[in-house]
mmCIF file of C-alpha atoms in Angstrom:
data_model
loop_
_atom_site.group_PDB
_atom_site.id
_atom_site.type_symbol
_atom_site.label_atom_id
_atom_site.label_comp_id
_atom_site.label_asym_id
_atom_site.label_seq_id
_atom_site.Cartn_x
_atom_site.Cartn_y
_atom_site.Cartn_z
ATOM 1 C CA MET A 126 -29.325 53.316 -50.870
ATOM 2 C CA LEU A 127 -28.915 56.197 -47.680
ATOM 3 C CA LEU A 128 -31.113 59.356 -49.204
ATOM 4 C CA ILE A 129 -29.887 62.423 -46.627
ATOM 5 C CA GLN A 130 -31.687 65.953 -46.891
ATOM 6 C CA SER A 131 -29.830 68.527 -47.823
ATOM 7 C CA ARG A 132 -30.107 72.039 -45.460
ATOM 8 C CA GLY A 133 -31.912 73.991 -48.779
ATOM 9 C CA GLN A 134 -34.546 71.113 -47.828
ATOM 10 C CA ASN A 135 -34.571 70.947 -44.685
ATOM 11 C CA ILE A 136 -35.603 74.934 -44.454
ATOM 12 C CA PHE A 137 -37.621 74.182 -47.071
ATOM 13 C CA ASN A 138 -39.448 71.676 -45.446
ATOM 14 C CA ARG A 139 -40.083 73.577 -42.168
ATOM 15 C CA PHE A 140 -41.111 76.055 -43.985
ATOM 16 C CA TYR A 141 -43.670 73.890 -44.458
ATOM 17 C CA LEU A 142 -44.701 72.380 -41.606
ATOM 18 C CA LEU A 143 -44.780 75.951 -40.019
ATOM 19 C CA PHE A 144 -47.369 76.840 -42.494
ATOM 20 C CA THR A 145 -49.595 73.422 -42.469
ATOM 21 C CA GLN A 146 -49.235 73.812 -38.287
ATOM 22 C CA PHE A 147 -50.394 77.855 -38.453
ATOM 23 C CA PHE A 148 -52.671 77.726 -41.050
ATOM 24 C CA TRP A 149 -56.085 76.844 -39.148
ATOM 25 C CA MET A 150 -54.659 78.941 -36.487
ATOM 26 C CA PHE A 151 -54.756 82.136 -39.002
ATOM 27 C CA VAL A 152 -57.364 81.262 -40.411
ATOM 28 C CA GLY A 153 -59.836 80.992 -37.336
ATOM 29 C CA GLY A 154 -58.475 84.407 -36.448
ATOM 30 C CA GLY A 155 -58.604 86.255 -39.794
ATOM 31 C CA ILE A 156 -62.828 85.417 -38.970
ATOM 32 C CA VAL A 157 -62.723 86.459 -35.610
ATOM 33 C CA ALA A 158 -61.068 89.729 -36.812
ATOM 34 C CA LEU A 159 -63.472 89.781 -39.647
ATOM 35 C CA ILE A 160 -66.560 89.502 -36.956
ATOM 36 C CA GLU A 161 -65.095 92.033 -35.040
ATOM 37 C CA GLN A 162 -64.313 94.030 -36.363
ATOM 38 C CA GLN A 163 -60.701 94.185 -35.616
ATOM 39 C CA SER A 164 -57.615 94.608 -38.103
ATOM 40 C CA ILE A 165 -55.909 91.932 -39.497
ATOM 41 C CA GLU A 166 -52.785 93.318 -38.446
ATOM 42 C CA HIS A 167 -53.280 91.641 -34.654
ATOM 43 C CA ILE A 168 -53.139 88.752 -36.170
ATOM 44 C CA THR A 169 -50.102 89.317 -38.171
ATOM 45 C CA TYR A 170 -48.977 89.182 -34.580
ATOM 46 C CA LEU A 171 -49.877 85.474 -33.921
ATOM 47 C CA LEU A 172 -46.619 85.322 -36.208
ATOM 48 C CA TYR A 173 -43.492 86.754 -34.986
ATOM 49 C CA PRO A 174 -43.240 83.629 -31.749
ATOM 50 C CA ALA A 175 -42.920 80.942 -35.154
ATOM 51 C CA ILE A 176 -40.573 82.993 -37.029
ATOM 52 C CA ILE A 177 -38.606 84.079 -33.612
ATOM 53 C CA LEU A 178 -38.740 80.094 -33.408
ATOM 54 C CA PHE A 179 -37.431 78.663 -36.377
ATOM 55 C CA THR A 180 -34.800 81.439 -36.420
ATOM 56 C CA LEU A 181 -33.395 80.437 -33.536
ATOM 57 C CA TYR A 182 -33.372 76.787 -34.529
ATOM 58 C CA SER A 183 -32.340 77.679 -38.010
ATOM 59 C CA LEU A 184 -29.134 79.603 -36.428
ATOM 60 C CA TRP A 185 -28.714 75.913 -34.462
ATOM 61 C CA LEU A 186 -27.855 74.145 -37.127
ATOM 62 C CA ILE A 187 -26.427 76.140 -39.465
ATOM 63 C CA ILE A 188 -23.857 76.780 -36.683
ATOM 64 C CA PHE A 189 -24.021 73.768 -34.222
ATOM 65 C CA ASN A 190 -24.372 70.502 -36.418
ATOM 66 C CA SER A 191 -21.529 71.583 -38.840
ATOM 67 C CA GLY A 192 -18.031 69.958 -38.852
ATOM 68 C CA LYS A 193 -16.764 67.285 -37.100
ATOM 69 C CA SER A 194 -19.394 66.643 -35.173
ATOM 70 C CA LYS A 195 -21.933 67.295 -37.475
ATOM 71 C CA ILE A 196 -25.068 64.291 -37.425
ATOM 72 C CA ILE A 197 -27.368 63.879 -40.075
ATOM 73 C CA GLU A 198 -30.579 65.282 -39.579
ATOM 74 C CA TYR A 199 -33.195 63.948 -42.251
ATOM 75 C CA GLY A 200 -32.439 60.459 -43.956
ATOM 76 C CA LEU A 201 -33.420 57.051 -44.991
ATOM 77 C CA ALA A 202 -31.209 54.336 -45.638
ATOM 78 C CA LEU A 203 -31.921 51.416 -46.696
ATOM 79 C CA ASP A 204 -29.832 48.362 -46.860
ATOM 80 C CA GLU A 205 -30.072 44.692 -46.972
ATOM 81 C CA GLN A 206 -32.403 44.174 -43.271
ATOM 82 C CA GLY A 207 -34.105 46.840 -43.535
ATOM 83 C CA ILE A 208 -35.469 50.901 -43.901
ATOM 84 C CA SER A 209 -34.204 52.982 -41.512
ATOM 85 C CA TYR A 210 -35.841 56.278 -41.065
ATOM 86 C CA ILE A 211 -32.618 59.015 -39.332
ATOM 87 C CA LYS A 212 -34.470 62.268 -37.240
ATOM 88 C CA TYR A 213 -31.296 64.248 -35.159
ATOM 89 C CA GLY A 214 -28.544 60.972 -34.787
ATOM 90 C CA GLY A 215 -31.609 58.981 -33.691
ATOM 91 C CA LYS A 216 -32.731 55.605 -35.592
ATOM 92 C CA GLN A 217 -36.350 54.096 -36.159
ATOM 93 C CA LYS A 218 -36.248 50.239 -38.303
ATOM 94 C CA ILE A 219 -38.463 48.419 -39.659
ATOM 95 C CA ALA A 220 -37.251 45.086 -41.050
ATOM 96 C CA TRP A 221 -37.985 44.095 -44.686
ATOM 97 C CA SER A 222 -39.884 40.725 -42.755
ATOM 98 C CA ASP A 223 -42.004 43.631 -41.430
ATOM 99 C CA PHE A 224 -42.569 45.733 -44.315
ATOM 100 C CA THR A 225 -45.810 45.863 -45.989
ATOM 101 C CA GLY A 226 -45.498 48.430 -48.103
ATOM 102 C CA PHE A 227 -45.502 52.434 -48.359
ATOM 103 C CA GLU A 228 -48.097 55.348 -49.009
ATOM 104 C CA SER A 229 -48.275 58.890 -49.240
ATOM 105 C CA LYS A 230 -51.130 61.212 -48.190
ATOM 106 C CA GLN A 231 -52.579 62.796 -49.772
ATOM 107 C CA SER A 232 -53.672 64.886 -46.623
ATOM 108 C CA PHE A 233 -52.779 68.633 -45.322
ATOM 109 C CA PRO A 234 -49.838 68.349 -44.539
ATOM 110 C CA ARG A 235 -48.513 65.643 -47.356
ATOM 111 C CA MET A 236 -46.928 62.260 -45.618
ATOM 112 C CA ILE A 237 -44.964 59.569 -46.933
ATOM 113 C CA LEU A 238 -46.153 56.082 -44.714
ATOM 114 C CA LEU A 239 -43.979 53.379 -44.332
ATOM 115 C CA LYS A 240 -46.065 50.387 -43.140
ATOM 116 C CA SER A 241 -44.642 47.912 -40.966
ATOM 117 C CA ALA A 242 -46.092 44.106 -40.253
ATOM 118 C CA ASP A 243 -45.926 45.673 -36.317
ATOM 119 C CA GLU A 244 -48.181 49.354 -36.476
ATOM 120 C CA GLN A 245 -44.291 50.341 -35.949
ATOM 121 C CA ASN A 246 -45.214 52.901 -38.982
ATOM 122 C CA ILE A 247 -42.537 55.870 -39.908
ATOM 123 C CA ALA A 248 -44.266 58.573 -41.002
ATOM 124 C CA PHE A 249 -42.741 61.916 -42.306
ATOM 125 C CA SER A 250 -43.347 65.158 -44.518
ATOM 126 C CA TYR A 251 -43.544 64.509 -48.120
ATOM 127 C CA TYR A 252 -41.726 67.717 -48.134
ATOM 128 C CA THR A 253 -38.177 65.961 -46.302
ATOM 129 C CA PHE A 254 -36.892 64.251 -49.532
ATOM 130 C CA SER A 255 -36.402 66.173 -52.459
ATOM 131 C CA SER A 256 -38.138 65.486 -55.550
ATOM 132 C CA SER A 257 -35.498 63.113 -57.256
ATOM 133 C CA GLN A 258 -34.745 61.208 -53.818
ATOM 134 C CA ARG A 259 -38.735 61.083 -53.453
ATOM 135 C CA ARG A 260 -39.005 59.373 -56.977
ATOM 136 C CA ALA A 261 -35.482 57.696 -56.373
ATOM 137 C CA LEU A 262 -37.681 56.196 -52.689
ATOM 138 C CA PHE A 263 -40.565 55.573 -54.723
ATOM 139 C CA ASP A 264 -38.839 53.278 -57.420
ATOM 140 C CA TYR A 265 -36.706 51.103 -54.681
ATOM 141 C CA LEU A 266 -39.669 50.545 -52.261
ATOM 142 C CA SER A 267 -41.843 49.560 -55.406
ATOM 143 C CA ALA A 268 -39.760 47.060 -56.319
ATOM 144 C CA LYS A 269 -39.629 45.479 -52.856
#
């Protein structure tokens, strides 16, 4: 089984992770703005660097990661040997003999953890793959 993240899912997942990374910064900034009686508009300036980075990164993926030289941005390969998590062409592997289970963490951000006996766990965002891909993954891993 090979799960490959779609471009739309990649954009959604990056928005989600960006939101979770900056959430507490905005909450803290909002509290400071309320305490110091400053305008909330000043807090929105914190968002501009994140938007610029997100836009540049998205354009890079759209322009340069295409055609014959395209790499798998995020993927998960499950075969006879084990599980391979693909992140921008690099692979992290867990052999089936070392696989001890999986967990869907209900934290903020939501994560999926593939556990390994040798503590070389694979963790990725819950929204890395679509809901149908997650369902297929969980069904496959539950049968193991």
